[in-house]
Amino acid sequence: MAGLLEEQTADMQAKMKALVEATAKNAPAGSENAVSFFKSTFAAANDAFEQANRAAKEAADVVESNVRQFTKTASKAKPAPKRRHAR
């Protein structure tokens, strides 16, 4: 599932980049500053998204590792002795 999400995200980013480039090519004369600002803003947003994605992936890896370790430790634990009820 994560692979599919990454694939779709990469596809969306590629389409957005193509849109930005097409918009820049078709921009009216004199709008170079606005186009440059738009392109740099898009690049910064894309970089921020990639950093957040990497951080989330690292966090998921840590959680998965902790769950694996907990499961391994719990499976080795001895069951608690049964308590006798006082009457």
mmCIF file of C-alpha atoms in Angstrom:
data_model
loop_
_atom_site.group_PDB
_atom_site.id
_atom_site.type_symbol
_atom_site.label_atom_id
_atom_site.label_comp_id
_atom_site.label_asym_id
_atom_site.label_seq_id
_atom_site.Cartn_x
_atom_site.Cartn_y
_atom_site.Cartn_z
ATOM 1 C CA MET A 1 0.000 0.000 0.000
ATOM 2 C CA ALA A 2 2.820 2.390 0.846
ATOM 3 C CA GLY A 3 4.423 1.682 -2.520
ATOM 4 C CA LEU A 4 1.211 2.556 -4.339
ATOM 5 C CA LEU A 5 0.907 5.796 -2.389
ATOM 6 C CA GLU A 6 4.508 6.714 -3.197
ATOM 7 C CA GLU A 7 3.916 5.924 -6.876
ATOM 8 C CA GLN A 8 0.793 8.082 -7.012
ATOM 9 C CA THR A 9 2.541 10.904 -5.166
ATOM 10 C CA ALA A 10 5.482 10.821 -7.576
ATOM 11 C CA ASP A 11 3.062 10.847 -10.511
ATOM 12 C CA MET A 12 1.189 13.821 -9.057
ATOM 13 C CA GLN A 13 4.448 15.703 -8.463
ATOM 14 C CA ALA A 14 5.568 15.057 -12.044
ATOM 15 C CA LYS A 15 2.242 16.332 -13.401
ATOM 16 C CA MET A 16 2.421 19.450 -11.223
ATOM 17 C CA LYS A 17 5.981 20.115 -12.366
ATOM 18 C CA ALA A 18 4.886 19.769 -16.000
ATOM 19 C CA LEU A 19 2.005 22.175 -15.324
ATOM 20 C CA VAL A 20 4.367 24.704 -13.766
ATOM 21 C CA GLU A 21 6.742 24.441 -16.729
ATOM 22 C CA ALA A 22 3.899 24.771 -19.256
ATOM 23 C CA THR A 23 2.530 27.771 -17.393
ATOM 24 C CA ALA A 24 5.965 29.382 -17.359
ATOM 25 C CA LYS A 25 6.380 28.870 -21.119
ATOM 26 C CA ASN A 26 2.975 30.378 -21.878
ATOM 27 C CA ALA A 27 3.199 33.270 -19.441
ATOM 28 C CA PRO A 28 2.787 36.725 -20.932
ATOM 29 C CA ALA A 29 5.787 38.955 -21.465
ATOM 30 C CA GLY A 30 6.802 40.890 -18.379
ATOM 31 C CA SER A 31 5.664 38.187 -15.948
ATOM 32 C CA GLU A 32 9.108 36.657 -15.472
ATOM 33 C CA ASN A 33 9.289 37.711 -11.815
ATOM 34 C CA ALA A 34 5.889 36.218 -11.034
ATOM 35 C CA VAL A 35 6.772 32.996 -12.858
ATOM 36 C CA SER A 36 10.092 32.785 -11.046
ATOM 37 C CA PHE A 37 8.349 33.318 -7.706
ATOM 38 C CA PHE A 38 5.744 30.666 -8.533
ATOM 39 C CA LYS A 39 8.401 28.149 -9.588
ATOM 40 C CA SER A 40 10.504 28.714 -6.461
ATOM 41 C CA THR A 41 7.416 28.486 -4.241
ATOM 42 C CA PHE A 42 6.431 25.222 -5.906
ATOM 43 C CA ALA A 43 9.968 23.850 -5.478
ATOM 44 C CA ALA A 44 10.020 24.829 -1.790
ATOM 45 C CA ALA A 45 6.614 23.223 -1.195
ATOM 46 C CA ASN A 46 7.745 20.083 -2.973
ATOM 47 C CA ASP A 47 10.920 19.922 -0.864
ATOM 48 C CA ALA A 48 8.908 20.392 2.336
ATOM 49 C CA PHE A 49 6.542 17.615 1.300
ATOM 50 C CA GLU A 50 9.442 15.266 0.579
ATOM 51 C CA GLN A 51 11.026 16.029 3.966
ATOM 52 C CA ALA A 52 7.724 15.379 5.744
ATOM 53 C CA ASN A 53 7.290 12.169 3.778
ATOM 54 C CA ARG A 54 10.782 10.973 4.741
ATOM 55 C CA ALA A 55 10.161 11.832 8.402
ATOM 56 C CA ALA A 56 6.844 9.945 8.390
ATOM 57 C CA LYS A 57 8.502 6.949 6.748
ATOM 58 C CA GLU A 58 11.278 6.955 9.351
ATOM 59 C CA ALA A 59 8.720 7.195 12.159
ATOM 60 C CA ALA A 60 6.767 4.283 10.697
ATOM 61 C CA ASP A 61 9.971 2.241 10.479
ATOM 62 C CA VAL A 62 10.731 2.973 14.143
ATOM 63 C CA VAL A 63 7.212 1.978 15.194
ATOM 64 C CA GLU A 64 7.400 -1.206 13.142
ATOM 65 C CA SER A 65 10.753 -2.072 14.681
ATOM 66 C CA ASN A 66 9.428 -1.437 18.195
ATOM 67 C CA VAL A 67 6.360 -3.590 17.576
ATOM 68 C CA ARG A 68 8.548 -6.378 16.206
ATOM 69 C CA GLN A 69 10.822 -6.181 19.258
ATOM 70 C CA PHE A 70 7.856 -6.094 21.647
ATOM 71 C CA THR A 71 6.285 -9.115 19.945
ATOM 72 C CA LYS A 72 9.573 -11.005 20.106
ATOM 73 C CA THR A 73 10.008 -10.190 23.798
ATOM 74 C CA ALA A 74 6.382 -10.944 24.664
ATOM 75 C CA SER A 75 6.493 -14.325 22.941
ATOM 76 C CA LYS A 76 9.460 -15.320 25.133
ATOM 77 C CA ALA A 77 7.808 -14.219 28.369
ATOM 78 C CA LYS A 78 6.504 -16.870 30.728
ATOM 79 C CA PRO A 79 2.831 -16.725 31.586
ATOM 80 C CA ALA A 80 2.007 -15.374 35.033
ATOM 81 C CA PRO A 81 1.272 -18.068 37.622
ATOM 82 C CA LYS A 82 -2.402 -18.638 38.300
ATOM 83 C CA ARG A 83 -3.650 -17.106 41.501
ATOM 84 C CA ARG A 84 -5.678 -19.071 43.921
ATOM 85 C CA HIS A 85 -8.721 -17.357 45.272
ATOM 86 C CA ALA A 86 -8.959 -17.244 49.048
ATOM 87 C CA ARG A 87 -12.252 -18.489 50.399
#
